[in-house]
Amino acid sequence: MRVVFGSDHAGYELKRVLMELAKERGWEVEDVGVHGGATADYPDFAHAVASRIGGVSDVRGVLVCGTGIGMAMAANRHTGVRAALCHDAFTAEMARRHNDANVLCLGGRVTGPGVALQILDLFLSTPFEGGRHYPRVAKIERESSS
Ligand code: RB5
């Protein structure tokens, strides 16, 4: 299993902390950038991560910007990507159990490293519950006619 990480400048430090945890947990880690603290545009990295995720079951993504909001917006434009902005253990667990989220978004200016590590641990270890959630998740991809 592989985790692809991306961040802008506002998420760079937290991303580095999170990558260490993923490695410790035995995940193969890829970092698409940004590779330093210089100002960068978050959609570039959201698209780079999301394009490696859609439809691939053994790959997950982690995106960190200042709030996580822009990353989630951009990543969710990709077919097959279910990006969830999580703020605590509960939202992280539900994102996996109910939504089968395959990309985790975090705010480096919002969530401290302790909580962020707890969130990532849950995101990587919690299974999708399936059952009644399968058809609901399937409906996410269906285009709205209204
Ligand atoms: C960068 O200043 C900030 O706008 C960005 O990191 C992110 O929070 C956008 O959603």
PDB file of C-alpha atoms and ligand atoms in Angstrom:
ATOM      1  CA  MET A   1       0.000   0.000   0.000  1.00  0.00           C
ATOM      2  CA  ARG A   2       1.238   3.441  -0.940  1.00  0.00           C
ATOM      3  CA  VAL A   3       0.449   6.931   0.323  1.00  0.00           C
ATOM      4  CA  VAL A   4       1.016   9.912  -1.939  1.00  0.00           C
ATOM      5  CA  PHE A   5       1.567  13.201  -0.111  1.00  0.00           C
ATOM      6  CA  GLY A   6       1.236  16.735  -1.391  1.00  0.00           C
ATOM      7  CA  SER A   7       1.181  20.159   0.224  1.00  0.00           C
ATOM      8  CA  ASP A   8       1.646  23.828  -0.441  1.00  0.00           C
ATOM      9  CA  HIS A   9       3.898  26.044   1.684  1.00  0.00           C
ATOM     10  CA  ALA A  10       1.265  26.316   4.443  1.00  0.00           C
ATOM     11  CA  GLY A  11       1.102  22.560   4.827  1.00  0.00           C
ATOM     12  CA  TYR A  12       4.739  21.728   4.238  1.00  0.00           C
ATOM     13  CA  GLU A  13       5.850  21.275   7.867  1.00  0.00           C
ATOM     14  CA  LEU A  14       2.856  19.176   8.866  1.00  0.00           C
ATOM     15  CA  LYS A  15       3.241  17.042   5.748  1.00  0.00           C
ATOM     16  CA  ARG A  16       6.807  16.172   6.771  1.00  0.00           C
ATOM     17  CA  VAL A  17       5.636  15.030  10.210  1.00  0.00           C
ATOM     18  CA  LEU A  18       2.850  12.948   8.677  1.00  0.00           C
ATOM     19  CA  MET A  19       5.130  11.280   6.134  1.00  0.00           C
ATOM     20  CA  GLU A  20       7.313   9.978   8.963  1.00  0.00           C
ATOM     21  CA  LEU A  21       4.335   8.318  10.629  1.00  0.00           C
ATOM     22  CA  ALA A  22       3.218   6.672   7.389  1.00  0.00           C
ATOM     23  CA  LYS A  23       6.723   5.265   6.889  1.00  0.00           C
ATOM     24  CA  GLU A  24       6.795   3.988  10.486  1.00  0.00           C
ATOM     25  CA  ARG A  25       3.504   2.212   9.844  1.00  0.00           C
ATOM     26  CA  GLY A  26       5.062   0.420   6.885  1.00  0.00           C
ATOM     27  CA  TRP A  27       3.439   2.358   4.035  1.00  0.00           C
ATOM     28  CA  GLU A  28       5.387   3.188   0.917  1.00  0.00           C
ATOM     29  CA  VAL A  29       5.506   6.988   0.753  1.00  0.00           C
ATOM     30  CA  GLU A  30       5.659   9.293  -2.263  1.00  0.00           C
ATOM     31  CA  ASP A  31       5.910  13.097  -2.027  1.00  0.00           C
ATOM     32  CA  VAL A  32       4.820  15.079  -5.086  1.00  0.00           C
ATOM     33  CA  GLY A  33       5.857  18.368  -3.460  1.00  0.00           C
ATOM     34  CA  VAL A  34       6.096  21.127  -2.536  1.00  0.00           C
ATOM     35  CA  HIS A  35       9.665  20.305  -1.501  1.00  0.00           C
ATOM     36  CA  GLY A  36      10.400  23.414   0.551  1.00  0.00           C
ATOM     37  CA  GLY A  37       8.709  26.299   2.298  1.00  0.00           C
ATOM     38  CA  ALA A  38       8.542  28.615  -0.739  1.00  0.00           C
ATOM     39  CA  THR A  39       5.102  29.907  -1.726  1.00  0.00           C
ATOM     40  CA  ALA A  40       3.265  27.434  -3.935  1.00  0.00           C
ATOM     41  CA  ASP A  41      -0.240  27.025  -5.404  1.00  0.00           C
ATOM     42  CA  TYR A  42      -2.215  24.296  -3.634  1.00  0.00           C
ATOM     43  CA  PRO A  43      -4.198  23.101  -6.717  1.00  0.00           C
ATOM     44  CA  ASP A  44      -0.966  22.006  -8.426  1.00  0.00           C
ATOM     45  CA  PHE A  45      -0.331  19.481  -5.681  1.00  0.00           C
ATOM     46  CA  ALA A  46      -3.962  18.488  -5.210  1.00  0.00           C
ATOM     47  CA  HIS A  47      -4.160  17.582  -8.908  1.00  0.00           C
ATOM     48  CA  ALA A  48      -0.817  15.761  -8.815  1.00  0.00           C
ATOM     49  CA  VAL A  49      -1.966  13.574  -5.922  1.00  0.00           C
ATOM     50  CA  ALA A  50      -5.529  13.081  -7.178  1.00  0.00           C
ATOM     51  CA  SER A  51      -4.361  11.972 -10.613  1.00  0.00           C
ATOM     52  CA  ARG A  52      -2.433   9.132  -8.936  1.00  0.00           C
ATOM     53  CA  ILE A  53      -5.436   7.975  -6.870  1.00  0.00           C
ATOM     54  CA  GLY A  54      -8.612   7.760  -8.969  1.00  0.00           C
ATOM     55  CA  GLY A  55      -9.614   4.127  -9.481  1.00  0.00           C
ATOM     56  CA  VAL A  56      -6.499   2.677  -7.836  1.00  0.00           C
ATOM     57  CA  SER A  57      -7.502   0.737  -4.731  1.00  0.00           C
ATOM     58  CA  ASP A  58      -4.136   0.286  -3.035  1.00  0.00           C
ATOM     59  CA  VAL A  59      -3.119   3.952  -3.098  1.00  0.00           C
ATOM     60  CA  ARG A  60      -4.252   6.710  -0.739  1.00  0.00           C
ATOM     61  CA  GLY A  61      -3.504  10.415  -0.764  1.00  0.00           C
ATOM     62  CA  VAL A  62      -2.795  13.023   1.894  1.00  0.00           C
ATOM     63  CA  LEU A  63      -3.027  16.729   1.073  1.00  0.00           C
ATOM     64  CA  VAL A  64      -2.114  19.564   3.420  1.00  0.00           C
ATOM     65  CA  CYS A  65      -2.583  23.284   2.834  1.00  0.00           C
ATOM     66  CA  GLY A  66      -3.412  26.092   5.268  1.00  0.00           C
ATOM     67  CA  THR A  67      -6.988  24.999   5.899  1.00  0.00           C
ATOM     68  CA  GLY A  68      -7.309  21.818   3.812  1.00  0.00           C
ATOM     69  CA  ILE A  69     -10.279  23.417   2.063  1.00  0.00           C
ATOM     70  CA  GLY A  70      -8.673  24.295  -1.262  1.00  0.00           C
ATOM     71  CA  MET A  71      -6.993  20.905  -1.449  1.00  0.00           C
ATOM     72  CA  ALA A  72     -10.313  19.111  -0.940  1.00  0.00           C
ATOM     73  CA  MET A  73     -12.057  21.265  -3.546  1.00  0.00           C
ATOM     74  CA  ALA A  74      -9.424  20.584  -6.187  1.00  0.00           C
ATOM     75  CA  ALA A  75      -8.952  16.870  -5.447  1.00  0.00           C
ATOM     76  CA  ASN A  76     -12.675  16.170  -5.563  1.00  0.00           C
ATOM     77  CA  ARG A  77     -12.830  17.323  -9.196  1.00  0.00           C
ATOM     78  CA  HIS A  78     -11.176  14.022 -10.142  1.00  0.00           C
ATOM     79  CA  THR A  79     -13.272  10.970 -10.946  1.00  0.00           C
ATOM     80  CA  GLY A  80     -12.850   8.244  -8.339  1.00  0.00           C
ATOM     81  CA  VAL A  81     -11.352  10.561  -5.764  1.00  0.00           C
ATOM     82  CA  ARG A  82     -13.170  10.942  -2.455  1.00  0.00           C
ATOM     83  CA  ALA A  83     -11.240  13.589  -0.562  1.00  0.00           C
ATOM     84  CA  ALA A  84     -12.272  14.280   3.035  1.00  0.00           C
ATOM     85  CA  LEU A  85     -11.297  17.305   5.102  1.00  0.00           C
ATOM     86  CA  CYS A  86     -10.909  15.965   8.631  1.00  0.00           C
ATOM     87  CA  HIS A  87     -10.495  17.824  11.893  1.00  0.00           C
ATOM     88  CA  ASP A  88     -10.539  15.112  14.536  1.00  0.00           C
ATOM     89  CA  ALA A  89     -10.593  11.385  15.194  1.00  0.00           C
ATOM     90  CA  PHE A  90     -14.342  11.107  14.625  1.00  0.00           C
ATOM     91  CA  THR A  91     -14.363  12.732  11.188  1.00  0.00           C
ATOM     92  CA  ALA A  92     -11.326  10.663  10.171  1.00  0.00           C
ATOM     93  CA  GLU A  93     -12.942   7.411  11.233  1.00  0.00           C
ATOM     94  CA  MET A  94     -16.266   8.216   9.552  1.00  0.00           C
ATOM     95  CA  ALA A  95     -14.534   9.336   6.372  1.00  0.00           C
ATOM     96  CA  ARG A  96     -13.158   5.806   6.048  1.00  0.00           C
ATOM     97  CA  ARG A  97     -16.043   3.761   7.505  1.00  0.00           C
ATOM     98  CA  HIS A  98     -18.916   5.497   5.742  1.00  0.00           C
ATOM     99  CA  ASN A  99     -17.426   7.397   2.793  1.00  0.00           C
ATOM    100  CA  ASP A 100     -14.522   5.153   1.779  1.00  0.00           C
ATOM    101  CA  ALA A 101     -12.424   8.314   1.525  1.00  0.00           C
ATOM    102  CA  ASN A 102      -9.206   7.735  -0.390  1.00  0.00           C
ATOM    103  CA  VAL A 103      -7.666  11.190   0.097  1.00  0.00           C
ATOM    104  CA  LEU A 104      -7.228  12.872   3.469  1.00  0.00           C
ATOM    105  CA  CYS A 105      -7.085  16.678   3.578  1.00  0.00           C
ATOM    106  CA  LEU A 106      -5.732  18.581   6.554  1.00  0.00           C
ATOM    107  CA  GLY A 107      -5.140  22.198   7.469  1.00  0.00           C
ATOM    108  CA  GLY A 108      -1.609  22.935   8.578  1.00  0.00           C
ATOM    109  CA  ARG A 109      -2.806  26.201  10.122  1.00  0.00           C
ATOM    110  CA  VAL A 110      -5.785  24.537  11.770  1.00  0.00           C
ATOM    111  CA  THR A 111      -4.773  21.137  13.116  1.00  0.00           C
ATOM    112  CA  GLY A 112      -1.808  20.603  15.411  1.00  0.00           C
ATOM    113  CA  PRO A 113       0.633  17.751  14.857  1.00  0.00           C
ATOM    114  CA  GLY A 114      -0.692  15.577  17.690  1.00  0.00           C
ATOM    115  CA  VAL A 115      -4.255  15.533  16.409  1.00  0.00           C
ATOM    116  CA  ALA A 116      -3.091  15.317  12.791  1.00  0.00           C
ATOM    117  CA  LEU A 117      -1.077  12.168  13.561  1.00  0.00           C
ATOM    118  CA  GLN A 118      -4.094  10.606  15.255  1.00  0.00           C
ATOM    119  CA  ILE A 119      -6.205  11.476  12.200  1.00  0.00           C
ATOM    120  CA  LEU A 120      -3.679   9.973   9.788  1.00  0.00           C
ATOM    121  CA  ASP A 121      -3.350   6.803  11.847  1.00  0.00           C
ATOM    122  CA  LEU A 122      -7.122   6.304  11.700  1.00  0.00           C
ATOM    123  CA  PHE A 123      -7.296   7.189   8.033  1.00  0.00           C
ATOM    124  CA  LEU A 124      -4.698   4.534   7.196  1.00  0.00           C
ATOM    125  CA  SER A 125      -6.005   1.796   9.476  1.00  0.00           C
ATOM    126  CA  THR A 126      -9.811   2.085   9.385  1.00  0.00           C
ATOM    127  CA  PRO A 127     -11.640  -0.118   6.861  1.00  0.00           C
ATOM    128  CA  PHE A 128     -14.651   0.869   4.754  1.00  0.00           C
ATOM    129  CA  GLU A 129     -17.758  -0.577   6.396  1.00  0.00           C
ATOM    130  CA  GLY A 130     -19.463  -1.405   3.098  1.00  0.00           C
ATOM    131  CA  GLY A 131     -23.067  -2.670   3.376  1.00  0.00           C
ATOM    132  CA  ARG A 132     -25.565   0.181   3.130  1.00  0.00           C
ATOM    133  CA  HIS A 133     -22.703   2.574   2.399  1.00  0.00           C
ATOM    134  CA  TYR A 134     -21.771   0.934  -0.928  1.00  0.00           C
ATOM    135  CA  PRO A 135     -24.712   2.310  -2.951  1.00  0.00           C
ATOM    136  CA  ARG A 136     -24.366   5.718  -1.320  1.00  0.00           C
ATOM    137  CA  VAL A 137     -20.711   5.977  -2.192  1.00  0.00           C
ATOM    138  CA  ALA A 138     -21.502   4.755  -5.718  1.00  0.00           C
ATOM    139  CA  LYS A 139     -24.016   7.587  -6.090  1.00  0.00           C
ATOM    140  CA  ILE A 140     -21.262  10.152  -5.488  1.00  0.00           C
ATOM    141  CA  GLU A 141     -19.923   9.473  -8.977  1.00  0.00           C
ATOM    142  CA  ARG A 142     -23.323   9.719 -10.671  1.00  0.00           C
ATOM    143  CA  GLU A 143     -23.802  13.001 -12.478  1.00  0.00           C
ATOM    144  CA  SER A 144     -26.685  15.115 -11.290  1.00  0.00           C
ATOM    145  CA  SER A 145     -29.377  15.828 -13.912  1.00  0.00           C
ATOM    146  CA  SER A 146     -30.742  18.852 -12.061  1.00  0.00           C
TER     147      SER A 146
HETATM  148  C1  RB5 B   1      -2.328  29.758   1.384  1.00  0.00           C
HETATM  149  O1  RB5 B   1      -2.156  31.011   1.960  1.00  0.00           O
HETATM  150  C2  RB5 B   1      -3.726  29.205   1.662  1.00  0.00           C
HETATM  151  O2  RB5 B   1      -4.673  29.971   0.999  1.00  0.00           O
HETATM  152  C3  RB5 B   1      -3.821  27.757   1.270  1.00  0.00           C
HETATM  153  O3  RB5 B   1      -2.846  27.055   1.939  1.00  0.00           O
HETATM  154  C4  RB5 B   1      -5.111  27.017   1.592  1.00  0.00           C
HETATM  155  O4  RB5 B   1      -5.491  27.235   2.926  1.00  0.00           O
HETATM  156  C5  RB5 B   1      -6.222  27.132   0.653  1.00  0.00           C
HETATM  157  O5  RB5 B   1      -7.252  26.458   0.800  1.00  0.00           O
END
